[in-house]
Structure formats: C-alpha cells, structure tokens
C-alpha cells in the first residue's frame, strides 16, 4: 500500500570534494552540479515521488539548510524537513527519522537514500526500489542495494554476497569491506561475489527499530525518549538535546556490519555517487571531439586542450590553452586548476585554504 511507503533523503553533507562550487553555506546537494537545470536534491525528490506520496518523503539535513530545502522543494511539508543541530553521521539521522515515522505509522516500510547521487536509468531504479519495498514489508530484514561493479574502483566500499538467493534477487550479505586498494579491488571484481555499496537502504519500521535496540541500544534509547514529542512543536527542542548525546557513527558501522539479517539486491541503474569532479566528467555524455566537458558558460574557447572538466560561471569568457586532463572550476571569487588524476588533493586544498584565509572561501 502506497500510504505505508516512506522515504528518508539524507541531505546533511558539506560536499567538500566539490569545492569551490560546493561551500559550507550552500553545499553540493543544493547545486546543479551537472548543468541540467535541476539540483541534485530536486532530482532525488522527484524520483522518489514516483514511489510514495510526497507527504511521506522526509529530508534530514543540517538545521542551517532548512530554508534552502523548503525553497528548492516547494512540495515538501515543512514538518518533514528534519533539522540536525550538529553533524553526527548517518546512524543518528536514520534513528531520528525511523522513530518519527514509526510514531506516525508503525506499519511503514522505509527507503533511506542520499540526496546527491546520480541515477541515469530511473525506470529501472524505481522498479528495483518497489521490489525491495515489497520484500522488506513482508520480512524481518535490512536491505541494501549493491551496484554491479564495472571496474575495480578503490573509491567505493564493497559488499560480498552469498551464493544463495532467498526470493528473486535478494542475497544474504556475507561481508562488508571499506575502500580497498587496487589489487584487492581487482580480486573482488574477478570473483563476481562483490558489489559496490551504494548507501541506499530499505527496511520496515519494526526491523530497523529492532536492529537499533539490539546493536545500538544507547542511541535507540535517546530517540525513544522523544516518542511522545515527535510530530509536535516540542520535537525540535528535544532533538537539539538528543544529538549532543549521540556518537558520531555511520549506519554501516553501527548496524549493517553487525546484523545477521542483512540482504543485498544486486542492481544496475546507471548509478554514480558523484563524489568528485572526475566522476561528473565520467558521466557527462556531451564531451567534445577531444573529450572536454564544459558546464556553465557557452563562451569557453579551448586551444590544444583535451580531456578537461571545465565549470565556470554562465556569462564568463574563458580561454584555455595547452591543458590535458585538467579540472578547471571557477565561482567568481575562487579559481581552481588541478590535474584530474590528482583531484584527491581537493580535500587537502580546502584544508590549506581554511588555514591560510579562514572561513571566507570555505
């Protein structure tokens, strides 16, 4: 039943790897990173509106982004924007949303997903989510979507599945592995048993509540205290206090890697976590004949330049000469030029900028 379907969109990150476009006061999920006319969170909301009623979609974000969420998602109920007073990773965010939803509908089946991922094959994605919702609504299980890997990528976590499938395409999870080195990633790919961890989850309200009680009882007790306050004017004040008492921990570490009822649904729907500028370059299909991607301005002239990722303001005239495999990003007050192959330096660059200039450019 559609009214029992709920979605929790996690939108609290700062997206530092997309600096200088993504800033602390206006991060990645609220930006049209791909240059398609919609921000990442708008695309995510529209995608899930096909799966459950809009009034059943919740967004968990930092309190300072509440107004941005309401501005970008005019169809969301203000009470469905859950403001986090401080960043505490995904476990507290999911515990909060799960208790709030359970209070409203104990029979709920809940999808949890990041706000800033790319899904190219939306029809296939919706079909897999609906299949997962159906399985989760009938079973005491925690489902995670695993992306069928196309390369030995060292930037993703991996999920190992067992050989046995219970119903259609759902497999018991054997192990979780954090980002491996290249040799291990190659071994994973060759075995055929490993999937990329997409960080998209499906479960029923009872199953996730039981998991928190068993594996994270202290955190569960914190949010359980507010049971009678959820969906009332006193909820905000309670949450401010609750978060100060929560550990900074992910749902993967806190529950998924410990639970014995975790299943994975192997999936392929044109997924990318859009974690870096290079990942944006990879998914863009409108490259020119020498492999350059330009987002923003139509006035970018390139000489002897190839395989570059360029994002500059709309009306900016930009001339580039002699660049191969570079990222060029400008925002008006910041220009960053770096080798695409060394973009892992962006986090270090941000740290150095903060140390040298303070918060002005962060």
Tab-separated table of C-alpha atoms in Angstrom:
chain	number	residue	atom	x	y	z
A	1	UNK	CA	0.000	0.000	0.000
A	2	UNK	CA	1.469	3.323	-1.121
A	3	UNK	CA	0.496	5.114	2.100
A	4	UNK	CA	2.818	2.755	4.019
A	5	UNK	CA	5.811	3.672	1.844
A	6	UNK	CA	8.151	6.306	3.295
A	7	UNK	CA	11.409	7.766	2.014
A	8	UNK	CA	14.156	9.413	4.045
A	9	UNK	CA	16.507	11.596	1.988
A	10	UNK	CA	19.807	12.315	3.745
A	11	UNK	CA	20.982	15.821	2.830
A	12	UNK	CA	23.321	16.957	5.574
A	13	UNK	CA	26.769	16.715	3.972
A	14	UNK	CA	29.021	19.636	3.016
A	15	UNK	CA	30.397	18.156	-0.239
A	16	UNK	CA	33.937	19.422	0.270
A	17	UNK	CA	35.304	17.471	-2.719
A	18	UNK	CA	33.234	19.748	-4.980
A	19	UNK	CA	34.912	22.879	-3.700
A	20	UNK	CA	34.969	25.700	-4.729
A	21	UNK	CA	31.409	25.344	-6.098
A	22	UNK	CA	30.191	23.470	-3.015
A	23	UNK	CA	30.574	25.652	0.079
A	24	UNK	CA	29.657	25.165	3.727
A	25	UNK	CA	26.693	27.554	3.444
A	26	UNK	CA	25.482	26.096	0.127
A	27	UNK	CA	26.751	22.526	-0.429
A	28	UNK	CA	26.701	20.112	-3.330
A	29	UNK	CA	23.187	18.668	-2.916
A	30	UNK	CA	21.620	22.092	-3.475
A	31	UNK	CA	23.599	22.833	-6.643
A	32	UNK	CA	23.005	21.945	-10.284
A	33	UNK	CA	26.351	20.159	-10.456
A	34	UNK	CA	25.580	18.505	-13.792
A	35	UNK	CA	24.242	21.617	-15.529
A	36	UNK	CA	20.856	20.031	-16.296
A	37	UNK	CA	18.575	22.706	-14.825
A	38	UNK	CA	17.795	20.904	-11.537
A	39	UNK	CA	19.776	20.479	-8.344
A	40	UNK	CA	20.706	17.026	-7.080
A	41	UNK	CA	18.183	17.094	-4.235
A	42	UNK	CA	15.421	18.202	-6.624
A	43	UNK	CA	16.166	15.245	-8.899
A	44	UNK	CA	16.185	12.890	-5.895
A	45	UNK	CA	12.854	14.185	-4.567
A	46	UNK	CA	11.168	13.889	-7.971
A	47	UNK	CA	12.496	10.354	-8.358
A	48	UNK	CA	11.049	9.198	-5.045
A	49	UNK	CA	7.745	10.998	-5.597
A	50	UNK	CA	7.055	8.187	-8.093
A	51	UNK	CA	7.406	5.612	-5.305
A	52	UNK	CA	5.500	7.083	-2.371
A	53	UNK	CA	3.168	10.014	-1.615
A	54	UNK	CA	5.034	13.335	-1.388
A	55	UNK	CA	3.747	13.796	2.154
A	56	UNK	CA	5.680	10.611	3.081
A	57	UNK	CA	9.058	11.959	1.924
A	58	UNK	CA	11.291	13.270	4.708
A	59	UNK	CA	14.544	15.188	4.284
A	60	UNK	CA	17.110	15.060	7.083
A	61	UNK	CA	19.566	17.944	6.822
A	62	UNK	CA	21.593	20.345	8.905
A	63	UNK	CA	19.371	22.922	10.591
A	64	UNK	CA	21.183	25.710	8.706
A	65	UNK	CA	19.971	24.270	5.381
A	66	UNK	CA	16.273	24.055	6.292
A	67	UNK	CA	15.308	27.184	4.358
A	68	UNK	CA	17.227	26.021	1.280
A	69	UNK	CA	15.376	22.679	1.328
A	70	UNK	CA	11.997	24.406	1.599
A	71	UNK	CA	12.926	26.783	-1.222
A	72	UNK	CA	14.101	24.020	-3.567
A	73	UNK	CA	11.351	21.519	-2.672
A	74	UNK	CA	8.107	23.518	-2.581
A	75	UNK	CA	6.047	20.298	-2.450
A	76	UNK	CA	7.530	19.064	0.824
A	77	UNK	CA	5.724	19.581	4.130
A	78	UNK	CA	7.775	21.858	6.430
A	79	UNK	CA	7.307	19.319	9.245
A	80	UNK	CA	9.003	16.720	7.003
A	81	UNK	CA	12.284	18.656	6.964
A	82	UNK	CA	14.203	17.266	9.924
A	83	UNK	CA	16.874	19.698	11.084
A	84	UNK	CA	20.006	18.247	12.679
A	85	UNK	CA	21.625	20.648	15.163
A	86	UNK	CA	25.094	19.133	14.638
A	87	UNK	CA	26.664	16.625	12.218
A	88	UNK	CA	26.720	13.120	13.649
A	89	UNK	CA	26.934	10.846	10.552
A	90	UNK	CA	24.151	8.553	9.295
A	91	UNK	CA	23.177	6.414	12.321
A	92	UNK	CA	21.606	9.238	14.402
A	93	UNK	CA	19.915	10.672	11.315
A	94	UNK	CA	18.324	7.294	10.498
A	95	UNK	CA	17.384	6.629	14.133
A	96	UNK	CA	15.668	10.032	14.328
A	97	UNK	CA	13.723	9.607	11.082
A	98	UNK	CA	12.781	5.995	11.869
A	99	UNK	CA	11.340	6.861	15.292
A	100	UNK	CA	9.426	9.790	13.842
A	101	UNK	CA	7.965	7.683	11.027
A	102	UNK	CA	7.198	4.748	13.327
A	103	UNK	CA	5.284	7.056	15.656
A	104	UNK	CA	3.126	8.115	12.710
A	105	UNK	CA	2.820	4.716	11.004
A	106	UNK	CA	4.092	1.540	12.748
A	107	UNK	CA	3.466	-0.420	9.528
A	108	UNK	CA	5.753	1.779	7.452
A	109	UNK	CA	8.342	0.478	5.019
A	110	UNK	CA	11.201	2.932	4.734
A	111	UNK	CA	13.672	3.726	1.957
A	112	UNK	CA	16.801	5.634	3.038
A	113	UNK	CA	18.933	7.294	0.358
A	114	UNK	CA	21.477	10.089	-0.109
A	115	UNK	CA	20.323	13.313	-1.735
A	116	UNK	CA	23.251	13.722	-4.121
A	117	UNK	CA	23.561	10.556	-6.212
A	118	UNK	CA	23.063	10.251	-9.947
A	119	UNK	CA	20.578	7.703	-11.299
A	120	UNK	CA	20.549	7.560	-15.103
A	121	UNK	CA	18.026	4.720	-15.511
A	122	UNK	CA	15.177	5.974	-13.337
A	123	UNK	CA	12.553	3.484	-14.518
A	124	UNK	CA	14.815	0.555	-13.628
A	125	UNK	CA	15.719	2.200	-10.314
A	126	UNK	CA	12.061	2.658	-9.352
A	127	UNK	CA	11.308	-0.946	-10.273
A	128	UNK	CA	14.121	-2.244	-8.015
A	129	UNK	CA	13.068	0.032	-5.139
A	130	UNK	CA	9.461	-1.160	-5.403
A	131	UNK	CA	10.626	-4.785	-5.452
A	132	UNK	CA	12.751	-4.103	-2.355
A	133	UNK	CA	9.866	-2.387	-0.576
A	134	UNK	CA	7.663	-5.403	-1.251
A	135	UNK	CA	10.309	-7.807	0.115
A	136	UNK	CA	11.061	-5.645	3.166
A	137	UNK	CA	7.391	-5.189	4.041
A	138	UNK	CA	6.969	-8.954	4.417
A	139	UNK	CA	10.276	-9.910	6.009
A	140	UNK	CA	12.345	-9.107	9.082
A	141	UNK	CA	15.341	-7.916	7.105
A	142	UNK	CA	17.598	-4.976	6.323
A	143	UNK	CA	18.132	-4.499	2.593
A	144	UNK	CA	20.997	-2.613	0.964
A	145	UNK	CA	21.336	-2.034	-2.767
A	146	UNK	CA	24.597	-3.281	-4.266
A	147	UNK	CA	25.746	-1.894	-7.596
A	148	UNK	CA	27.147	-4.440	-10.054
A	149	UNK	CA	30.734	-3.154	-10.469
A	150	UNK	CA	32.064	-2.200	-13.890
A	151	UNK	CA	35.697	-1.680	-12.837
A	152	UNK	CA	37.998	-2.286	-9.831
A	153	UNK	CA	37.222	1.066	-8.220
A	154	UNK	CA	39.052	1.934	-4.984
A	155	UNK	CA	36.689	4.775	-4.118
A	156	UNK	CA	33.737	2.609	-3.040
A	157	UNK	CA	33.019	0.202	-0.235
A	158	UNK	CA	32.201	-3.380	-1.292
A	159	UNK	CA	29.526	-5.879	-0.268
A	160	UNK	CA	30.120	-9.618	-0.594
A	161	UNK	CA	27.017	-11.675	-1.216
A	162	UNK	CA	26.417	-15.383	-0.636
A	163	UNK	CA	25.513	-17.778	-3.429
A	164	UNK	CA	22.043	-18.437	-2.087
A	165	UNK	CA	19.131	-16.203	-3.035
A	166	UNK	CA	16.019	-16.304	-0.871
A	167	UNK	CA	13.439	-14.702	-3.109
A	168	UNK	CA	14.083	-13.498	-6.662
A	169	UNK	CA	17.195	-11.308	-6.462
A	170	UNK	CA	17.830	-10.888	-2.732
A	171	UNK	CA	21.010	-12.434	-1.285
A	172	UNK	CA	22.259	-12.703	2.281
A	173	UNK	CA	25.259	-10.444	2.857
A	174	UNK	CA	28.493	-12.215	3.794
A	175	UNK	CA	30.888	-9.291	4.418
A	176	UNK	CA	31.293	-5.533	4.115
A	177	UNK	CA	34.692	-4.135	3.113
A	178	UNK	CA	35.728	-0.484	3.264
A	179	UNK	CA	37.503	1.089	0.284
A	180	UNK	CA	40.118	-1.489	-0.809
A	181	UNK	CA	43.462	-0.976	-2.524
A	182	UNK	CA	43.634	-1.622	-6.262
A	183	UNK	CA	44.860	-5.220	-6.068
A	184	UNK	CA	42.085	-6.206	-3.660
A	185	UNK	CA	39.505	-4.382	-5.797
A	186	UNK	CA	40.683	-6.399	-8.820
A	187	UNK	CA	40.291	-9.614	-6.810
A	188	UNK	CA	36.763	-8.576	-5.786
A	189	UNK	CA	35.796	-7.872	-9.394
A	190	UNK	CA	37.205	-11.175	-10.631
A	191	UNK	CA	35.338	-13.219	-8.004
A	192	UNK	CA	31.927	-11.970	-9.092
A	193	UNK	CA	30.681	-12.044	-5.485
A	194	UNK	CA	31.231	-8.370	-4.701
A	195	UNK	CA	29.083	-5.311	-5.295
A	196	UNK	CA	29.638	-1.596	-4.735
A	197	UNK	CA	27.947	-0.250	-1.619
A	198	UNK	CA	25.510	2.437	-2.811
A	199	UNK	CA	24.386	3.517	0.661
A	200	UNK	CA	20.721	3.023	-0.259
A	201	UNK	CA	18.676	1.015	2.263
A	202	UNK	CA	15.170	-0.462	2.531
A	203	UNK	CA	13.514	-1.955	5.636
A	204	UNK	CA	10.275	-1.929	7.558
A	205	UNK	CA	9.913	0.217	10.669
A	206	UNK	CA	9.836	-2.774	13.016
A	207	UNK	CA	13.028	-4.302	11.564
A	208	UNK	CA	15.134	-1.144	11.874
A	209	UNK	CA	13.753	-0.447	15.348
A	210	UNK	CA	14.716	-3.972	16.454
A	211	UNK	CA	18.189	-3.531	14.927
A	212	UNK	CA	18.788	-0.304	16.854
A	213	UNK	CA	17.577	-1.950	20.063
A	214	UNK	CA	19.981	-4.857	19.552
A	215	UNK	CA	23.110	-3.209	18.139
A	216	UNK	CA	22.886	0.437	19.223
A	217	UNK	CA	20.736	0.389	22.366
A	218	UNK	CA	22.108	3.626	23.817
A	219	UNK	CA	21.306	5.605	20.687
A	220	UNK	CA	17.926	3.917	20.409
A	221	UNK	CA	17.074	4.881	23.987
A	222	UNK	CA	17.976	8.517	23.270
A	223	UNK	CA	15.476	8.811	20.426
A	224	UNK	CA	12.936	6.560	22.128
A	225	UNK	CA	12.682	9.164	24.913
A	226	UNK	CA	11.126	11.597	22.455
A	227	UNK	CA	8.405	9.234	21.290
A	228	UNK	CA	5.509	11.344	22.555
A	229	UNK	CA	7.155	14.535	21.239
A	230	UNK	CA	7.584	13.515	17.597
A	231	UNK	CA	5.317	15.392	15.204
A	232	UNK	CA	4.605	18.008	17.903
A	233	UNK	CA	6.005	21.549	18.463
A	234	UNK	CA	8.323	20.162	21.168
A	235	UNK	CA	10.191	17.888	18.748
A	236	UNK	CA	12.815	20.481	17.714
A	237	UNK	CA	13.944	21.249	21.250
A	238	UNK	CA	14.133	17.562	22.110
A	239	UNK	CA	16.309	16.831	19.048
A	240	UNK	CA	18.744	19.627	19.929
A	241	UNK	CA	19.430	17.887	23.219
A	242	UNK	CA	19.347	14.356	21.794
A	243	UNK	CA	22.059	14.973	19.198
A	244	UNK	CA	24.566	16.197	21.778
A	245	UNK	CA	24.336	12.756	23.382
A	246	UNK	CA	24.816	10.744	20.157
A	247	UNK	CA	28.015	9.109	18.937
A	248	UNK	CA	29.327	10.169	15.532
A	249	UNK	CA	28.866	6.867	13.705
A	250	UNK	CA	27.583	5.554	10.383
A	251	UNK	CA	24.712	3.119	9.982
A	252	UNK	CA	27.178	0.746	8.256
A	253	UNK	CA	29.480	0.521	11.280
A	254	UNK	CA	26.701	0.705	13.840
A	255	UNK	CA	24.277	-1.857	12.429
A	256	UNK	CA	24.761	-3.181	8.888
A	257	UNK	CA	28.167	-4.799	9.518
A	258	UNK	CA	26.877	-6.495	12.685
A	259	UNK	CA	23.347	-7.615	11.859
A	260	UNK	CA	22.641	-11.176	10.705
A	261	UNK	CA	19.534	-10.335	8.675
A	262	UNK	CA	21.125	-8.098	6.024
A	263	UNK	CA	20.290	-8.760	2.376
A	264	UNK	CA	21.633	-7.184	-0.782
A	265	UNK	CA	19.825	-6.587	-4.053
A	266	UNK	CA	22.326	-6.612	-6.961
A	267	UNK	CA	21.430	-3.597	-9.063
A	268	UNK	CA	22.353	-1.757	-12.206
A	269	UNK	CA	20.615	1.523	-12.985
A	270	UNK	CA	23.278	3.967	-14.167
A	271	UNK	CA	24.438	4.874	-10.672
A	272	UNK	CA	27.174	7.236	-9.553
A	273	UNK	CA	27.694	8.744	-6.133
A	274	UNK	CA	29.058	11.869	-7.865
A	275	UNK	CA	31.801	12.027	-5.288
A	276	UNK	CA	34.334	14.045	-7.276
A	277	UNK	CA	34.707	16.372	-10.256
A	278	UNK	CA	36.220	13.439	-12.173
A	279	UNK	CA	33.027	11.436	-11.573
A	280	UNK	CA	30.999	14.292	-13.095
A	281	UNK	CA	33.359	14.217	-16.084
A	282	UNK	CA	32.859	10.456	-16.410
A	283	UNK	CA	29.047	10.582	-16.503
A	284	UNK	CA	28.724	13.530	-18.881
A	285	UNK	CA	27.858	12.336	-22.371
A	286	UNK	CA	28.222	15.687	-24.134
A	287	UNK	CA	32.014	15.714	-24.382
A	288	UNK	CA	33.508	17.428	-27.415
A	289	UNK	CA	35.548	15.558	-30.010
A	290	UNK	CA	38.721	15.704	-27.887
A	291	UNK	CA	36.995	14.750	-24.654
A	292	UNK	CA	36.387	18.125	-22.978
A	293	UNK	CA	33.343	18.747	-20.774
A	294	UNK	CA	32.153	22.341	-20.276
A	295	UNK	CA	29.408	23.240	-17.772
A	296	UNK	CA	28.110	26.767	-17.233
A	297	UNK	CA	29.403	29.248	-19.789
A	298	UNK	CA	28.956	28.903	-23.543
A	299	UNK	CA	31.933	31.226	-24.006
A	300	UNK	CA	34.785	28.795	-23.309
A	301	UNK	CA	37.396	28.673	-26.068
A	302	UNK	CA	39.997	25.914	-25.864
A	303	UNK	CA	43.225	25.527	-27.823
A	304	UNK	CA	45.338	22.363	-27.789
A	305	UNK	CA	43.353	21.154	-24.754
A	306	UNK	CA	41.765	17.746	-24.237
A	307	UNK	CA	40.040	15.571	-21.621
A	308	UNK	CA	39.324	18.565	-19.360
A	309	UNK	CA	36.475	19.130	-16.888
A	310	UNK	CA	35.562	22.840	-17.006
A	311	UNK	CA	32.867	24.510	-14.874
A	312	UNK	CA	32.731	28.297	-14.956
A	313	UNK	CA	30.051	30.994	-14.408
A	314	UNK	CA	27.381	31.365	-17.059
A	315	UNK	CA	28.497	34.599	-18.722
A	316	UNK	CA	32.254	34.168	-18.256
A	317	UNK	CA	34.593	34.293	-21.242
A	318	UNK	CA	37.317	31.701	-20.631
A	319	UNK	CA	40.328	30.938	-22.801
A	320	UNK	CA	42.305	27.758	-22.115
A	321	UNK	CA	45.432	26.669	-23.946
A	322	UNK	CA	47.647	23.625	-23.642
A	323	UNK	CA	45.758	21.743	-20.922
A	324	UNK	CA	45.360	17.969	-20.953
A	325	UNK	CA	43.347	16.085	-18.322
A	326	UNK	CA	42.731	19.075	-16.038
A	327	UNK	CA	39.891	20.290	-13.836
A	328	UNK	CA	39.153	23.994	-14.150
A	329	UNK	CA	36.499	25.342	-11.776
A	330	UNK	CA	35.658	28.996	-11.140
A	331	UNK	CA	32.984	30.521	-8.927
A	332	UNK	CA	33.642	34.246	-9.127
A	333	UNK	CA	35.793	34.563	-6.039
A	334	UNK	CA	37.782	31.334	-6.456
A	335	UNK	CA	39.589	29.738	-9.398
A	336	UNK	CA	40.915	26.193	-9.054
A	337	UNK	CA	43.043	24.477	-11.701
A	338	UNK	CA	44.314	20.989	-10.920
A	339	UNK	CA	45.191	17.731	-12.638
A	340	UNK	CA	42.206	15.433	-12.908
A	341	UNK	CA	44.387	12.475	-11.943
A	342	UNK	CA	45.341	14.205	-8.675
A	343	UNK	CA	41.942	15.533	-7.598
A	344	UNK	CA	42.199	13.644	-4.334
A	345	UNK	CA	44.168	16.739	-3.313
A	346	UNK	CA	40.969	18.832	-3.234
A	347	UNK	CA	40.279	17.977	0.414
A	348	UNK	CA	43.828	18.967	1.309
A	349	UNK	CA	43.463	22.145	-0.733
A	350	UNK	CA	40.319	23.051	1.198
A	351	UNK	CA	42.120	22.429	4.492
A	352	UNK	CA	45.038	24.626	3.396
A	353	UNK	CA	42.741	27.409	2.211
A	354	UNK	CA	40.932	27.344	5.553
A	355	UNK	CA	44.207	27.512	7.454
A	356	UNK	CA	45.589	30.367	5.326
A	357	UNK	CA	42.472	32.510	4.788
A	358	UNK	CA	39.956	31.420	7.429
A	359	UNK	CA	36.330	30.607	6.566
A	360	UNK	CA	35.879	33.233	3.855
A	361	UNK	CA	36.311	30.896	0.886
A	362	UNK	CA	35.030	27.708	2.577
